[in-house]
């Protein structure tokens, strides 16, 4: 056989070819030999001499297919409106589409040599330019599908779609008689007739490309089937929803909606083309959820208040896909946490305020953190609701004049845990509680206030050896450092270092004493603190130390001078304490008291009765300090006085009949209690520190910016102080004023709200 | 209030507290003294004129280093006195003398009188 072009009789060749393609499109048996011959025939016709018969072949084939499809339609129209129409159509379609695919192969030569040449490039299609060219040749397979669409599908689509919709409706009603294969096949035929490359039904991967990303105009499937289908679905769920919402509670409604949405999702996968999955579920979602948003929202408060977690989970799941659907829920949650929190900490008993405050907030936090994590899937929106609510509760101020008590209470809580007297808590419990207190710490606005209180308490613990465990102390400082940075805990660290340095120092001093052969009249131990690191008041009063202690002071100063260079020591007698043994009582007592108290008490060494004035002069304490210590000794019954109010001439007597159940104990000093004045004082000193901080911040900003607008400056100061405290605008303004007065900056002459830096 | 101050739970260990039946015993015997003192550099001006930080605190450079150190421990940042009796952070002054061998405050030639320790 020759491949050379030759004369052919078109009608004759077409006649045989036609018989074969009739067999092909009806999927009848076509023997291999026949197939091969016809394949050659197509070739021969296309290359015929002198004129190729390509166009003739194409149009004859077109006519043949059209007639074939029309014949099928005549047949199918007998089933008009009959549910078996679906099946008949499906069978015909399966057969025809398969046949056309084979046909396409038979016409390979024509497809490749003639169609490809005239085919438009992808870019031409994408960017328009060429629209429908009449008489334009397309591949035979594509042609076959096109003819099916024009002569079959478009003609009967209304009936067909109504039947499909009815089938899906009955599926929704739970009617199982619907054949998934048939409905699925019919639906996918809408997709297939437009694009022959993606014609295999039920393969989502190839189908995804059907909805061409560039084509704005909807595909035949979308227009003809999807649109009416979605409309029908919408109508169905609209009715369904309004029926449900009147008969069920919101809680039940949500359960049902979730079930329906799931079912519909499965249904989409059973019947529809993949491009419709999302559209279907959003349509259902719109009808079932969006349209009834107010009903769902109105229930939010009750669900949150009653901790109905399943309902909340459902609500979250349903509202999540909506643009701002969760706002109401998140706000409700925030408001509720805040309310619950304020109730919990609103009425604290003064004695246990710190414990109750911290523990109830931790409880609150844990509860809602759990809800946020499990119910709301750690959604950022709900995390921030919790944060906002906690911040509001923790920084709540009953009235704006008083400072917020939270930093103080939290510091006190830590103090209580770190003190020796902590009873009933194991070490791990203490550790856990301290870890948790960091949660609250992070929410506190006035971290500097906390720092002040904390450092005061720490100082007291360290000086009086009240710490339960140095490891716990250090761990806590490290936690604070982690949360707030090195600068924040710098001084706390230094206090801590002083303690260990001091213990070394004591050892060295004892070695020194032994070496020098000195024996002190009293066992001596000292803590040497670094100035500036400790939040201590200066010596409140002059003081004549009891003679017995003097030698210790002298010896230690000599020793210290040799150890270090250029240092001076200031003795803080108001912080020191003494162990004393009483020998005048029936049984001996060992008491720890402050050095000031000792000085007062030991005045009675030589006589049992003394006049106020004489004792005071002997100790050289100021009146104010003296009264406090004298009072403390009278209150613990070591001394006695008949006068209610002391006068210079009051007579003070030693209580020789003193008795106590315990033989060893500590009496607390007058100044050890945290008095309201001290709290007040702490707040005042915080205010001072803040002003200095703000001024330093302003100078730093001005130094780098040189010229700056007022508002920008305020913003930058706020930013810098963020994390320590939140200053008020008026305080910042005052600081700016101060700095202008002190000539650090000036107002620029040409603008009212601009400052420049004065170098 | 301080009457309740005889706190029972703070039992203290008192060194050598056995009873001795000395007839001439004093009424009050001081057994142990827990003294507290504060140290500071013996300086006339408590601010370092070079870095404007209190001499008791580490100078800015050292504070920065302390920041970087994992333990956050304060590095040793001592004070130095010149013959002119002016004092500065030792680190600040070492930097200074690389450029200028005079005391920044009085312009006298700088020589170290003593060093803090």
Coordinates of C-alpha atoms in Angstrom, one line a residue, chain A residues 481 486 490 494 522-531 548 560 563-570 572 576-581 583-584 588 590 592 595 601 605 635 654 662 664 666-668, chain B residues 1-3 5-8 10-12 14 17 19-20 25-42 56-57 63 66-67 70-72 74 81 114-117:
Chain A
X481 CA 13.4 38.2 83.9
X486 CA 17.1 41.9 82.3
X490 CA 18.7 43.6 87.5
X494 CA 22.1 42.1 92.7
X522 CA 29.0 37.7 120.9
X523 CA 28.5 35.5 117.9
X524 CA 28.5 37.8 114.9
X525 CA 27.1 37.4 111.4
X526 CA 26.7 40.2 108.9
X527 CA 25.0 40.9 105.6
X528 CA 26.7 43.6 103.5
X529 CA 24.4 45.1 101.0
X530 CA 25.4 47.0 97.9
X531 CA 24.0 50.5 97.9
X548 CA 28.7 44.9 123.8
X560 CA 36.5 44.9 105.6
X563 CA 39.4 43.1 102.1
X564 CA 38.3 45.9 99.8
X565 CA 39.5 49.2 98.6
X566 CA 37.7 52.5 98.4
X567 CA 34.6 51.3 100.1
X568 CA 32.7 52.7 103.0
X569 CA 30.3 50.9 105.2
X570 CA 27.1 52.3 106.6
X572 CA 21.9 49.7 109.1
X576 CA 19.8 44.1 112.3
X577 CA 18.6 41.7 114.9
X578 CA 19.8 40.1 118.0
X579 CA 19.3 36.8 119.9
X580 CA 19.0 37.6 123.5
X581 CA 18.7 35.3 126.5
X583 CA 17.8 35.2 132.8
X584 CA 15.6 37.0 135.2
X588 CA 15.2 31.3 130.5
X590 CA 15.7 33.0 124.0
X592 CA 15.1 37.3 118.6
X595 CA 18.7 45.8 117.7
X601 CA 15.5 46.4 126.8
X605 CA 20.2 45.5 133.1
X635 CA 2.7 45.0 123.7
X654 CA 10.6 45.5 133.5
X662 CA 7.7 28.8 124.1
X664 CA 12.6 30.3 121.8
X666 CA 11.0 36.0 117.6
X667 CA 9.1 39.2 118.4
X668 CA 8.3 41.2 115.4
Chain B
X1 CA -1.0 44.9 117.3
X2 CA 2.5 43.8 118.0
X3 CA 1.4 41.8 121.0
X5 CA 4.1 39.6 117.3
X6 CA 5.4 36.8 119.4
X7 CA 5.2 34.5 116.4
X8 CA 5.4 30.9 117.5
X10 CA 9.6 31.0 113.8
X11 CA 11.8 28.9 116.0
X12 CA 15.3 30.1 115.9
X14 CA 20.6 29.9 118.8
X17 CA 22.1 28.2 123.9
X19 CA 21.6 26.6 130.1
X20 CA 24.6 27.5 132.1
X25 CA 24.8 35.8 135.0
X26 CA 23.6 39.0 133.7
X27 CA 19.9 39.6 133.2
X28 CA 20.3 39.9 129.5
X29 CA 22.8 37.9 127.6
X30 CA 23.3 38.8 123.9
X31 CA 24.0 35.6 122.1
X32 CA 24.2 36.5 118.5
X33 CA 24.1 39.6 116.4
X34 CA 22.8 39.6 112.9
X35 CA 24.2 42.8 111.6
X36 CA 23.3 44.6 108.4
X37 CA 25.5 47.1 106.7
X38 CA 25.6 48.8 103.4
X39 CA 28.7 49.5 101.3
X40 CA 29.2 52.1 98.8
X41 CA 32.3 53.6 97.1
X42 CA 33.9 56.2 99.2
X56 CA 27.4 52.2 92.5
X57 CA 25.8 50.8 89.3
X63 CA 25.3 46.9 81.8
X66 CA 25.5 42.0 81.6
X67 CA 22.4 42.0 79.4
X70 CA 23.1 34.4 79.8
X71 CA 23.2 34.4 83.6
X72 CA 22.5 38.1 83.8
X74 CA 26.6 41.9 86.9
X81 CA 40.4 57.3 92.0
X114 CA 43.8 53.8 94.1
X115 CA 41.4 51.3 92.7
X116 CA 38.1 50.1 94.2
X117 CA 37.8 46.4 95.0

